[in-house]
mmCIF file of C-alpha atoms in Angstrom:
data_model
loop_
_atom_site.group_PDB
_atom_site.id
_atom_site.type_symbol
_atom_site.label_atom_id
_atom_site.label_comp_id
_atom_site.label_asym_id
_atom_site.label_seq_id
_atom_site.Cartn_x
_atom_site.Cartn_y
_atom_site.Cartn_z
ATOM 1 C CA UNK A 179 72.160 135.340 92.892
ATOM 2 C CA UNK A 180 68.929 134.817 94.604
ATOM 3 C CA UNK A 181 68.685 135.939 98.167
ATOM 4 C CA UNK A 182 68.034 133.042 100.621
ATOM 5 C CA UNK A 183 66.129 134.333 103.767
ATOM 6 C CA UNK A 184 67.120 133.267 107.452
ATOM 7 C CA UNK A 185 65.587 130.005 108.956
ATOM 8 C CA UNK A 186 62.133 130.151 109.779
ATOM 9 C CA UNK A 187 62.252 128.940 113.272
ATOM 10 C CA UNK A 188 64.243 126.738 115.552
ATOM 11 C CA UNK A 189 63.541 125.152 118.899
ATOM 12 C CA UNK A 190 65.548 123.311 121.426
ATOM 13 C CA UNK A 191 64.881 120.910 124.389
ATOM 14 C CA UNK A 192 67.726 121.062 126.826
ATOM 15 C CA UNK A 193 66.863 117.720 128.554
ATOM 16 C CA UNK A 194 69.330 115.516 126.810
ATOM 17 C CA UNK A 195 72.259 113.164 127.413
ATOM 18 C CA UNK A 196 75.041 111.873 125.272
ATOM 19 C CA UNK A 197 75.453 108.098 125.079
ATOM 20 C CA UNK A 198 77.921 106.056 123.101
ATOM 21 C CA UNK A 199 76.292 103.972 120.433
ATOM 22 C CA UNK A 200 76.880 100.200 121.849
ATOM 23 C CA UNK A 201 77.626 97.348 119.541
ATOM 24 C CA UNK A 202 74.112 96.255 119.933
ATOM 25 C CA UNK A 203 71.034 98.290 119.839
ATOM 26 C CA UNK A 204 70.207 100.234 122.818
ATOM 27 C CA UNK A 205 66.753 101.315 121.806
ATOM 28 C CA UNK A 206 63.598 99.327 120.969
ATOM 29 C CA UNK A 207 63.415 99.678 117.133
ATOM 30 C CA UNK A 208 60.016 99.320 115.194
ATOM 31 C CA UNK A 209 59.355 95.935 113.997
ATOM 32 C CA UNK A 210 61.750 95.243 110.896
ATOM 33 C CA UNK A 211 59.138 95.079 108.029
ATOM 34 C CA UNK A 212 60.991 96.575 105.364
ATOM 35 C CA UNK A 213 63.837 94.007 104.969
ATOM 36 C CA UNK A 214 63.125 93.205 101.313
ATOM 37 C CA UNK A 215 63.800 94.724 97.920
ATOM 38 C CA UNK A 216 61.264 97.711 98.583
ATOM 39 C CA UNK A 217 63.580 99.322 100.840
ATOM 40 C CA UNK A 218 65.398 101.836 98.909
ATOM 41 C CA UNK A 219 68.871 103.345 100.196
ATOM 42 C CA UNK A 220 68.539 106.996 99.858
ATOM 43 C CA UNK A 221 71.940 108.343 101.480
ATOM 44 C CA UNK A 222 75.257 107.118 103.110
ATOM 45 C CA UNK A 223 77.726 109.119 105.175
ATOM 46 C CA UNK A 224 80.516 108.528 107.315
ATOM 47 C CA UNK A 225 80.778 109.797 110.800
ATOM 48 C CA UNK A 226 83.340 112.226 111.933
ATOM 49 C CA UNK A 227 86.217 109.518 112.352
ATOM 50 C CA UNK A 228 85.140 107.129 109.603
ATOM 51 C CA UNK A 229 84.468 104.218 111.861
ATOM 52 C CA UNK A 230 80.977 103.926 111.220
ATOM 53 C CA UNK A 231 78.363 105.326 108.783
ATOM 54 C CA UNK A 232 74.809 105.773 108.734
ATOM 55 C CA UNK A 233 72.497 104.921 105.995
ATOM 56 C CA UNK A 234 69.085 106.736 105.205
ATOM 57 C CA UNK A 235 66.519 104.409 103.651
ATOM 58 C CA UNK A 236 62.919 105.024 102.599
ATOM 59 C CA UNK A 237 61.602 103.591 105.619
ATOM 60 C CA UNK A 238 64.013 104.943 108.374
ATOM 61 C CA UNK A 239 67.539 104.695 109.092
ATOM 62 C CA UNK A 240 70.470 102.406 110.047
ATOM 63 C CA UNK A 241 73.832 102.502 111.580
ATOM 64 C CA UNK A 242 76.743 100.338 110.462
ATOM 65 C CA UNK A 243 80.173 99.722 112.138
ATOM 66 C CA UNK A 244 83.179 99.438 109.689
ATOM 67 C CA UNK A 245 85.700 97.425 111.504
ATOM 68 C CA UNK A 246 84.629 94.777 112.211
ATOM 69 C CA UNK A 247 81.639 95.387 109.646
ATOM 70 C CA UNK A 248 78.307 94.963 111.332
ATOM 71 C CA UNK A 249 74.750 96.829 111.692
ATOM 72 C CA UNK A 250 74.712 97.935 115.131
ATOM 73 C CA UNK A 251 71.140 99.739 114.988
ATOM 74 C CA UNK A 252 68.347 100.158 112.810
ATOM 75 C CA UNK A 253 65.102 102.210 113.173
ATOM 76 C CA UNK A 254 62.289 101.182 110.611
ATOM 77 C CA UNK A 255 59.456 103.523 110.715
ATOM 78 C CA UNK A 256 56.335 103.773 108.627
ATOM 79 C CA UNK A 257 56.080 107.489 108.176
ATOM 80 C CA UNK A 258 58.707 107.571 105.492
ATOM 81 C CA UNK A 259 62.257 108.251 104.372
ATOM 82 C CA UNK A 260 65.479 110.059 105.235
ATOM 83 C CA UNK A 261 67.636 111.835 102.574
ATOM 84 C CA UNK A 262 70.055 112.819 105.271
ATOM 85 C CA UNK A 263 71.260 111.206 108.394
ATOM 86 C CA UNK A 264 74.357 112.669 110.008
ATOM 87 C CA UNK A 265 75.995 111.081 112.860
ATOM 88 C CA UNK A 266 77.828 112.657 115.876
ATOM 89 C CA UNK A 267 80.888 110.419 116.195
ATOM 90 C CA UNK A 268 79.339 107.272 117.732
ATOM 91 C CA UNK A 269 76.884 108.969 120.084
ATOM 92 C CA UNK A 270 73.055 108.828 120.217
ATOM 93 C CA UNK A 271 72.565 112.184 118.496
ATOM 94 C CA UNK A 272 71.732 112.260 114.859
ATOM 95 C CA UNK A 273 70.628 115.224 112.376
ATOM 96 C CA UNK A 274 67.871 113.831 110.295
ATOM 97 C CA UNK A 275 66.325 115.424 106.936
ATOM 98 C CA UNK A 276 63.474 113.678 105.401
ATOM 99 C CA UNK A 277 64.032 112.485 101.818
ATOM 100 C CA UNK A 278 62.639 110.219 98.907
ATOM 101 C CA UNK A 279 59.409 109.739 97.584
ATOM 102 C CA UNK A 280 57.663 109.404 101.046
ATOM 103 C CA UNK A 281 59.920 111.773 103.290
ATOM 104 C CA UNK A 282 59.534 111.190 107.269
ATOM 105 C CA UNK A 283 60.125 115.134 107.547
ATOM 106 C CA UNK A 284 59.822 118.063 104.948
ATOM 107 C CA UNK A 285 63.167 118.413 103.172
ATOM 108 C CA UNK A 286 63.329 122.022 104.446
ATOM 109 C CA UNK A 287 63.465 120.613 108.039
ATOM 110 C CA UNK A 288 66.513 119.487 110.263
ATOM 111 C CA UNK A 289 65.333 117.619 113.109
ATOM 112 C CA UNK A 290 68.079 116.818 115.944
ATOM 113 C CA UNK A 291 67.231 113.091 117.063
ATOM 114 C CA UNK A 292 68.076 111.866 120.427
ATOM 115 C CA UNK A 293 67.746 108.214 119.921
ATOM 116 C CA UNK A 294 68.510 107.392 123.464
ATOM 117 C CA UNK A 295 65.143 109.084 124.375
ATOM 118 C CA UNK A 296 63.494 108.367 120.915
ATOM 119 C CA UNK A 297 62.463 111.810 120.429
ATOM 120 C CA UNK A 298 63.561 115.201 118.597
ATOM 121 C CA UNK A 299 65.480 117.535 120.970
ATOM 122 C CA UNK A 300 65.576 120.385 118.424
ATOM 123 C CA UNK A 301 64.797 121.530 115.081
ATOM 124 C CA UNK A 302 65.134 124.202 112.270
ATOM 125 C CA UNK A 303 62.883 125.270 109.682
ATOM 126 C CA UNK A 304 63.660 126.926 106.265
ATOM 127 C CA UNK A 305 62.269 128.126 103.044
ATOM 128 C CA UNK A 306 64.302 126.183 101.008
ATOM 129 C CA UNK A 307 65.648 122.451 100.828
ATOM 130 C CA UNK A 308 68.355 121.643 102.961
ATOM 131 C CA UNK A 309 71.499 120.424 101.165
ATOM 132 C CA UNK A 310 73.646 119.002 103.876
ATOM 133 C CA UNK A 311 74.022 119.070 107.636
ATOM 134 C CA UNK A 312 77.519 118.786 109.369
ATOM 135 C CA UNK A 313 78.029 118.257 113.107
ATOM 136 C CA UNK A 314 80.619 118.985 115.812
ATOM 137 C CA UNK A 315 80.454 118.492 119.584
ATOM 138 C CA UNK A 316 79.970 122.216 119.631
ATOM 139 C CA UNK A 317 78.046 122.978 116.326
ATOM 140 C CA UNK A 318 75.452 122.448 113.967
ATOM 141 C CA UNK A 319 76.105 123.533 110.589
ATOM 142 C CA UNK A 320 73.214 123.571 107.929
ATOM 143 C CA UNK A 321 74.008 124.029 104.196
ATOM 144 C CA UNK A 322 71.479 125.594 101.816
ATOM 145 C CA UNK A 323 71.839 126.125 98.147
ATOM 146 C CA UNK A 324 73.084 129.523 98.489
ATOM 147 C CA UNK A 325 73.993 130.166 102.389
ATOM 148 C CA UNK A 326 75.193 128.124 105.287
ATOM 149 C CA UNK A 327 74.108 128.623 108.966
ATOM 150 C CA UNK A 328 76.468 127.718 111.871
ATOM 151 C CA UNK A 329 74.632 127.181 115.063
ATOM 152 C CA UNK A 330 75.703 126.582 118.661
ATOM 153 C CA UNK A 331 74.873 122.917 119.541
ATOM 154 C CA UNK A 332 73.788 123.891 123.562
ATOM 155 C CA UNK A 333 71.040 126.327 122.437
ATOM 156 C CA UNK A 334 70.726 126.433 118.645
ATOM 157 C CA UNK A 335 71.568 129.965 118.485
ATOM 158 C CA UNK A 336 72.817 131.365 115.238
ATOM 159 C CA UNK A 337 76.411 132.177 115.349
ATOM 160 C CA UNK A 338 77.367 132.795 111.437
ATOM 161 C CA UNK A 339 75.942 133.079 108.182
ATOM 162 C CA UNK A 340 78.167 132.296 105.150
ATOM 163 C CA UNK A 341 76.891 133.091 101.419
ATOM 164 C CA UNK A 342 78.204 130.742 98.654
ATOM 165 C CA UNK A 343 77.868 130.098 94.954
ATOM 166 C CA UNK A 344 74.837 127.688 94.192
ATOM 167 C CA UNK A 345 75.673 124.761 96.056
ATOM 168 C CA UNK A 346 73.459 122.030 95.086
ATOM 169 C CA UNK A 347 75.814 119.336 96.459
ATOM 170 C CA UNK A 348 75.805 120.579 99.943
ATOM 171 C CA UNK A 349 79.609 120.944 99.894
ATOM 172 C CA UNK A 350 80.969 121.974 103.364
ATOM 173 C CA UNK A 351 83.438 120.090 105.598
ATOM 174 C CA UNK A 352 84.496 120.741 109.379
ATOM 175 C CA UNK A 353 87.597 120.146 111.674
ATOM 176 C CA UNK A 354 87.009 117.540 114.138
ATOM 177 C CA UNK A 355 89.733 118.056 116.971
ATOM 178 C CA UNK A 356 88.714 119.907 119.829
ATOM 179 C CA UNK A 357 91.215 122.505 119.726
ATOM 180 C CA UNK A 358 90.552 123.556 116.010
ATOM 181 C CA UNK A 359 87.389 125.072 114.562
ATOM 182 C CA UNK A 360 87.895 125.338 110.962
ATOM 183 C CA UNK A 361 85.157 125.380 108.157
ATOM 184 C CA UNK A 362 85.469 124.879 104.063
ATOM 185 C CA UNK A 363 83.023 125.552 101.661
ATOM 186 C CA UNK A 364 82.613 127.050 98.165
ATOM 187 C CA UNK A 365 83.240 130.731 97.991
ATOM 188 C CA UNK A 366 81.402 133.209 95.851
ATOM 189 C CA UNK A 367 83.537 132.916 92.503
ATOM 190 C CA UNK A 368 83.954 129.773 90.589
ATOM 191 C CA UNK A 369 86.814 127.481 91.906
ATOM 192 C CA UNK A 370 87.186 129.225 94.954
ATOM 193 C CA UNK A 371 87.035 127.713 98.374
ATOM 194 C CA UNK A 372 86.192 129.876 101.719
ATOM 195 C CA UNK A 373 88.055 128.616 104.842
ATOM 196 C CA UNK A 374 86.806 130.083 108.016
ATOM 197 C CA UNK A 375 89.302 129.704 110.967
ATOM 198 C CA UNK A 376 86.602 130.548 113.629
ATOM 199 C CA UNK A 377 88.825 130.636 116.513
ATOM 200 C CA UNK A 378 91.387 133.110 115.025
ATOM 201 C CA UNK A 379 88.334 134.996 113.299
ATOM 202 C CA UNK A 380 90.252 134.779 110.154
ATOM 203 C CA UNK A 381 88.649 134.142 106.509
ATOM 204 C CA UNK A 382 90.860 132.754 103.776
ATOM 205 C CA UNK A 383 89.774 132.525 100.144
ATOM 206 C CA UNK A 384 91.669 129.877 98.316
ATOM 207 C CA UNK A 385 91.725 129.685 94.490
ATOM 208 C CA UNK A 386 91.586 125.900 94.401
ATOM 209 C CA UNK A 387 90.580 125.284 90.613
ATOM 210 C CA UNK A 388 89.612 127.058 87.290
ATOM 211 C CA UNK A 389 86.225 125.030 87.323
ATOM 212 C CA UNK A 390 83.453 124.764 89.715
ATOM 213 C CA UNK A 391 84.396 122.880 93.122
ATOM 214 C CA UNK A 392 82.908 119.460 93.157
ATOM 215 C CA UNK A 393 84.278 117.763 96.237
ATOM 216 C CA UNK A 394 86.377 118.826 99.138
ATOM 217 C CA UNK A 395 87.752 117.596 102.545
ATOM 218 C CA UNK A 396 89.740 118.733 105.555
ATOM 219 C CA UNK A 397 92.190 116.808 107.768
ATOM 220 C CA UNK A 398 90.682 116.449 111.203
ATOM 221 C CA UNK A 399 92.799 119.611 112.550
ATOM 222 C CA UNK A 400 91.455 121.594 109.534
ATOM 223 C CA UNK A 401 95.104 122.555 108.416
ATOM 224 C CA UNK A 402 95.013 120.723 105.309
ATOM 225 C CA UNK A 403 92.469 120.944 102.494
ATOM 226 C CA UNK A 404 91.948 118.451 99.245
ATOM 227 C CA UNK A 405 89.870 119.652 96.645
ATOM 228 C CA UNK A 406 88.608 118.657 93.111
ATOM 229 C CA UNK A 407 86.612 120.588 90.397
ATOM 230 C CA UNK A 408 83.877 119.471 88.060
ATOM 231 C CA UNK A 409 86.419 118.608 85.688
ATOM 232 C CA UNK A 410 87.703 115.833 87.990
ATOM 233 C CA UNK A 411 91.049 115.052 86.508
ATOM 234 C CA UNK A 412 93.206 116.971 89.476
ATOM 235 C CA UNK A 413 92.983 116.776 92.951
ATOM 236 C CA UNK A 414 94.915 119.579 94.919
ATOM 237 C CA UNK A 415 96.216 119.930 98.499
ATOM 238 C CA UNK A 416 96.439 123.490 99.950
ATOM 239 C CA UNK A 417 97.477 124.680 103.358
ATOM 240 C CA UNK A 418 94.382 126.397 104.774
ATOM 241 C CA UNK A 419 96.329 128.979 106.544
ATOM 242 C CA UNK A 420 97.914 130.840 103.818
ATOM 243 C CA UNK A 421 96.186 129.006 100.929
ATOM 244 C CA UNK A 422 99.719 127.666 99.485
ATOM 245 C CA UNK A 423 99.259 124.633 97.132
ATOM 246 C CA UNK A 424 101.136 121.754 98.547
ATOM 247 C CA UNK A 425 100.729 118.931 96.159
ATOM 248 C CA UNK A 426 98.573 117.961 93.171
ATOM 249 C CA UNK A 427 97.852 114.495 92.171
ATOM 250 C CA UNK A 428 95.906 113.404 88.950
ATOM 251 C CA UNK A 429 92.953 110.985 88.747
ATOM 252 C CA UNK A 430 92.958 110.878 85.078
ATOM 253 C CA UNK A 431 92.973 112.781 81.741
ATOM 254 C CA UNK A 432 88.983 112.290 81.120
ATOM 255 C CA UNK A 433 86.442 114.389 82.718
ATOM 256 C CA UNK A 434 84.856 112.509 85.799
ATOM 257 C CA UNK A 435 82.407 113.296 88.582
ATOM 258 C CA UNK A 436 84.263 113.111 91.841
ATOM 259 C CA UNK A 437 82.023 111.198 94.547
ATOM 260 C CA UNK A 438 84.523 111.462 97.447
ATOM 261 C CA UNK A 439 88.090 112.700 98.624
ATOM 262 C CA UNK A 440 89.352 110.966 101.909
ATOM 263 C CA UNK A 441 92.662 111.744 103.400
ATOM 264 C CA UNK A 442 94.263 109.119 106.136
ATOM 265 C CA UNK A 443 94.587 109.847 109.492
ATOM 266 C CA UNK A 444 98.423 110.225 109.176
ATOM 267 C CA UNK A 445 98.102 112.292 105.980
ATOM 268 C CA UNK A 446 100.153 109.743 104.347
ATOM 269 C CA UNK A 447 97.404 108.753 101.830
ATOM 270 C CA UNK A 448 94.474 110.115 99.618
ATOM 271 C CA UNK A 449 91.542 107.989 98.219
ATOM 272 C CA UNK A 450 89.452 109.487 95.629
ATOM 273 C CA UNK A 451 86.130 107.857 94.125
ATOM 274 C CA UNK A 452 84.585 108.873 90.920
ATOM 275 C CA UNK A 453 81.866 107.654 88.122
ATOM 276 C CA UNK A 454 84.274 105.886 86.451
ATOM 277 C CA UNK A 455 84.095 102.935 88.703
ATOM 278 C CA UNK A 456 87.618 103.354 90.354
ATOM 279 C CA UNK A 457 88.838 104.156 93.539
ATOM 280 C CA UNK A 458 92.552 105.672 93.121
ATOM 281 C CA UNK A 459 94.908 105.721 96.051
ATOM 282 C CA UNK A 460 97.630 108.250 95.920
ATOM 283 C CA UNK A 461 100.811 108.680 98.039
ATOM 284 C CA UNK A 462 101.305 112.150 99.805
ATOM 285 C CA UNK A 463 104.347 113.847 100.304
ATOM 286 C CA UNK A 464 102.771 116.676 102.529
ATOM 287 C CA UNK A 465 103.614 116.713 106.061
ATOM 288 C CA UNK A 466 103.115 118.649 109.097
ATOM 289 C CA UNK A 467 106.395 118.972 111.152
ATOM 290 C CA UNK A 468 105.370 118.834 114.983
ATOM 291 C CA UNK A 469 102.520 116.848 116.352
ATOM 292 C CA UNK A 470 101.475 114.331 114.053
ATOM 293 C CA UNK A 471 97.808 114.105 113.424
ATOM 294 C CA UNK A 472 97.726 110.448 114.421
ATOM 295 C CA UNK A 473 98.549 111.264 117.958
ATOM 296 C CA UNK A 474 95.525 113.334 118.442
ATOM 297 C CA UNK A 475 92.795 111.711 120.243
ATOM 298 C CA UNK A 476 89.667 110.963 118.282
ATOM 299 C CA UNK A 477 87.567 112.952 120.310
ATOM 300 C CA UNK A 478 84.683 110.355 120.382
ATOM 301 C CA UNK A 479 84.021 110.242 124.390
ATOM 302 C CA UNK A 480 80.394 110.603 125.383
ATOM 303 C CA UNK A 481 80.821 113.913 126.958
ATOM 304 C CA UNK A 482 79.216 116.836 125.096
ATOM 305 C CA UNK A 483 81.404 119.965 124.907
ATOM 306 C CA UNK A 484 79.493 122.609 126.641
ATOM 307 C CA UNK A 485 80.205 126.204 125.850
ATOM 308 C CA UNK A 486 79.195 129.510 126.868
ATOM 309 C CA UNK A 487 77.056 131.089 124.136
ATOM 310 C CA UNK A 488 78.880 134.224 124.387
ATOM 311 C CA UNK A 489 82.261 133.012 123.565
ATOM 312 C CA UNK A 490 83.802 132.483 120.259
ATOM 313 C CA UNK A 491 84.643 129.003 118.863
ATOM 314 C CA UNK A 492 87.802 127.248 119.978
ATOM 315 C CA UNK A 493 91.018 128.707 118.700
ATOM 316 C CA UNK A 494 92.717 126.936 115.948
ATOM 317 C CA UNK A 495 95.638 126.247 118.094
ATOM 318 C CA UNK A 496 94.909 125.373 121.749
ATOM 319 C CA UNK A 497 96.338 127.991 124.005
ATOM 320 C CA UNK A 498 99.174 125.683 125.256
ATOM 321 C CA UNK A 499 102.328 127.593 125.996
ATOM 322 C CA UNK A 500 104.248 124.778 124.618
ATOM 323 C CA UNK A 501 102.624 124.693 121.409
ATOM 324 C CA UNK A 502 104.384 126.683 118.604
ATOM 325 C CA UNK A 503 102.024 127.550 115.653
ATOM 326 C CA UNK A 504 104.814 128.366 113.113
ATOM 327 C CA UNK A 505 106.417 124.779 113.913
ATOM 328 C CA UNK A 506 103.255 122.990 113.713
ATOM 329 C CA UNK A 507 102.677 124.713 110.157
ATOM 330 C CA UNK A 508 106.259 124.292 108.784
ATOM 331 C CA UNK A 509 105.528 122.068 105.757
ATOM 332 C CA UNK A 510 108.284 120.756 103.864
ATOM 333 C CA UNK A 511 109.350 124.254 102.200
ATOM 334 C CA UNK A 512 111.853 123.915 99.433
ATOM 335 C CA UNK A 513 110.993 120.328 98.689
ATOM 336 C CA UNK A 514 108.225 120.998 96.052
ATOM 337 C CA UNK A 515 108.987 122.637 92.846
ATOM 338 C CA UNK A 516 107.181 126.115 91.938
ATOM 339 C CA UNK A 517 105.366 124.054 88.930
ATOM 340 C CA UNK A 518 103.709 120.746 89.985
ATOM 341 C CA UNK A 519 103.964 117.758 87.726
ATOM 342 C CA UNK A 520 100.834 116.102 88.552
ATOM 343 C CA UNK A 521 101.302 112.521 89.991
ATOM 344 C CA UNK A 522 99.250 109.447 89.196
ATOM 345 C CA UNK A 523 97.601 106.862 91.405
ATOM 346 C CA UNK A 524 99.744 104.628 93.325
ATOM 347 C CA UNK A 525 97.020 101.771 93.979
ATOM 348 C CA UNK A 526 93.493 101.211 92.424
ATOM 349 C CA UNK A 527 90.263 99.234 93.112
ATOM 350 C CA UNK A 528 87.851 98.874 90.486
ATOM 351 C CA UNK A 529 83.969 98.932 90.965
ATOM 352 C CA UNK A 530 80.675 99.455 88.946
ATOM 353 C CA UNK A 531 80.659 102.674 86.692
ATOM 354 C CA UNK A 532 78.233 105.339 87.356
ATOM 355 C CA UNK A 533 77.206 104.165 90.826
ATOM 356 C CA UNK A 534 78.032 106.716 93.694
ATOM 357 C CA UNK A 535 80.751 105.031 95.987
ATOM 358 C CA UNK A 536 82.441 106.895 99.140
ATOM 359 C CA UNK A 537 85.624 105.923 100.306
ATOM 360 C CA UNK A 538 87.401 106.236 103.533
ATOM 361 C CA UNK A 539 90.502 104.644 105.248
ATOM 362 C CA UNK A 540 90.200 101.585 107.612
ATOM 363 C CA UNK A 541 93.066 100.210 109.850
ATOM 364 C CA UNK A 542 96.232 98.535 108.477
ATOM 365 C CA UNK A 543 96.481 99.794 105.018
ATOM 366 C CA UNK A 544 92.657 99.203 104.211
ATOM 367 C CA UNK A 545 90.334 101.124 102.284
ATOM 368 C CA UNK A 546 86.337 100.877 103.082
ATOM 369 C CA UNK A 547 83.967 101.948 100.544
ATOM 370 C CA UNK A 548 80.180 102.305 100.706
ATOM 371 C CA UNK A 549 77.956 102.324 97.429
ATOM 372 C CA UNK A 550 74.530 103.896 96.846
ATOM 373 C CA UNK A 551 73.851 100.297 95.344
ATOM 374 C CA UNK A 552 73.857 98.988 98.974
ATOM 375 C CA UNK A 553 77.307 97.347 98.764
ATOM 376 C CA UNK A 554 80.138 97.674 101.217
ATOM 377 C CA UNK A 555 83.745 96.663 100.342
ATOM 378 C CA UNK A 556 86.819 96.736 102.320
ATOM 379 C CA UNK A 557 90.135 96.186 100.238
ATOM 380 C CA UNK A 558 93.862 96.208 101.294
ATOM 381 C CA UNK A 559 96.536 97.840 99.460
ATOM 382 C CA UNK A 560 100.380 97.236 99.503
ATOM 383 C CA UNK A 561 101.925 100.457 100.859
ATOM 384 C CA UNK A 562 105.273 99.472 99.315
ATOM 385 C CA UNK A 563 104.420 98.311 95.621
ATOM 386 C CA UNK A 564 100.687 99.564 95.179
ATOM 387 C CA UNK A 565 99.126 98.111 92.320
ATOM 388 C CA UNK A 566 95.458 96.786 92.361
ATOM 389 C CA UNK A 567 94.072 96.604 95.791
ATOM 390 C CA UNK A 568 92.712 93.186 96.897
ATOM 391 C CA UNK A 569 89.218 92.595 98.134
ATOM 392 C CA UNK A 570 88.610 91.565 101.643
ATOM 393 C CA UNK A 571 85.162 91.953 102.473
ATOM 394 C CA UNK A 572 81.790 92.639 100.520
ATOM 395 C CA UNK A 573 78.334 92.918 102.078
ATOM 396 C CA UNK A 574 74.966 93.909 100.799
ATOM 397 C CA UNK A 575 73.708 96.658 103.408
ATOM 398 C CA UNK A 576 69.824 95.900 103.145
ATOM 399 C CA UNK A 577 70.043 92.090 103.302
ATOM 400 C CA UNK A 578 68.356 90.555 106.106
ATOM 401 C CA UNK A 579 71.685 88.819 106.895
ATOM 402 C CA UNK A 580 74.253 91.514 106.340
ATOM 403 C CA UNK A 581 76.749 89.210 107.845
ATOM 404 C CA UNK A 582 77.075 87.001 104.609
ATOM 405 C CA UNK A 583 80.192 88.273 102.903
ATOM 406 C CA UNK A 584 82.593 87.268 100.309
ATOM 407 C CA UNK A 585 86.051 86.988 101.336
ATOM 408 C CA UNK A 586 89.166 87.398 98.932
ATOM 409 C CA UNK A 587 90.926 84.301 97.676
#
């Protein structure tokens, strides 16, 4: 495996403020000259609570709210496009990486952009292409093909370096509760996931699949991990503390490329999208006894968490004398058989095949879906009977009037 050199440079400006994205643009965008078929959609990515998403285009970026659907901000630039636009909840801080035929920035640079000030407040330069960027309020994570770098957000100091197998997909995910700091990424062996519990200074390797990892996601608290392999037939749920496999669900029997995996906030449902043109919804039996994840705040206030760079990341469980680690990790022992019979999907929604769609959970038994063809869907499912999901909303993202949508009959 080729060695990956450390980042060439990083710079930071400390004069920044954190502001929440309003329902209308707070900054003055460039003139909207690109609202036509020439604008190409290069990337889409959810924010940390799936309440909105960012779209990188060949001429800038746009921010959309999911419920209700609305384009809340756009910045059209003459300089070029963005292959990665990563949000920090709903605030004005973004991580940007150039992309497309005419990138705004080189694809080996990460720019930390403050749209309130309309300028970059920090940047990282590498010797190879950036595959992904993930943000927490206290950390910036940059994913290269063979290495992952973890930085302190306050001063951009490098805290951790993690080696991985070849990771062209940029697979990496983070916990987002303020009292946890968990990272999951591919390990150094096929089918292996590496889980870093930074606060506990514990590294766990989970043998999740026989084939290479294709997609993974964590719950907001980082205690549960969902994975799929390049085979794309099974999705497995694991306990990140001890690697125990808790449940297995089956997308199908034919090979498929998994595009996204999403866990509902209550960990009651799991949604999977693939190149087969179907979003599958599964009912989960995994439960964490004790604090329900839905009771945790969504940590999207305007304040940036400031930490002393000499301190370690937040502990996995906050130092609350009333908190009981064993009780919060007491999964339903004895309920699951030793050998799992994989379970088929509970509900489905059919889309165009071979188009990349990303799915997430909305409110009140809904699933929201964004496609790289520029489409946005909201569909509802019957939590009792399942079956085919019902389309509630459809929007074309790059249209001049993206409020035009089709409602279900």
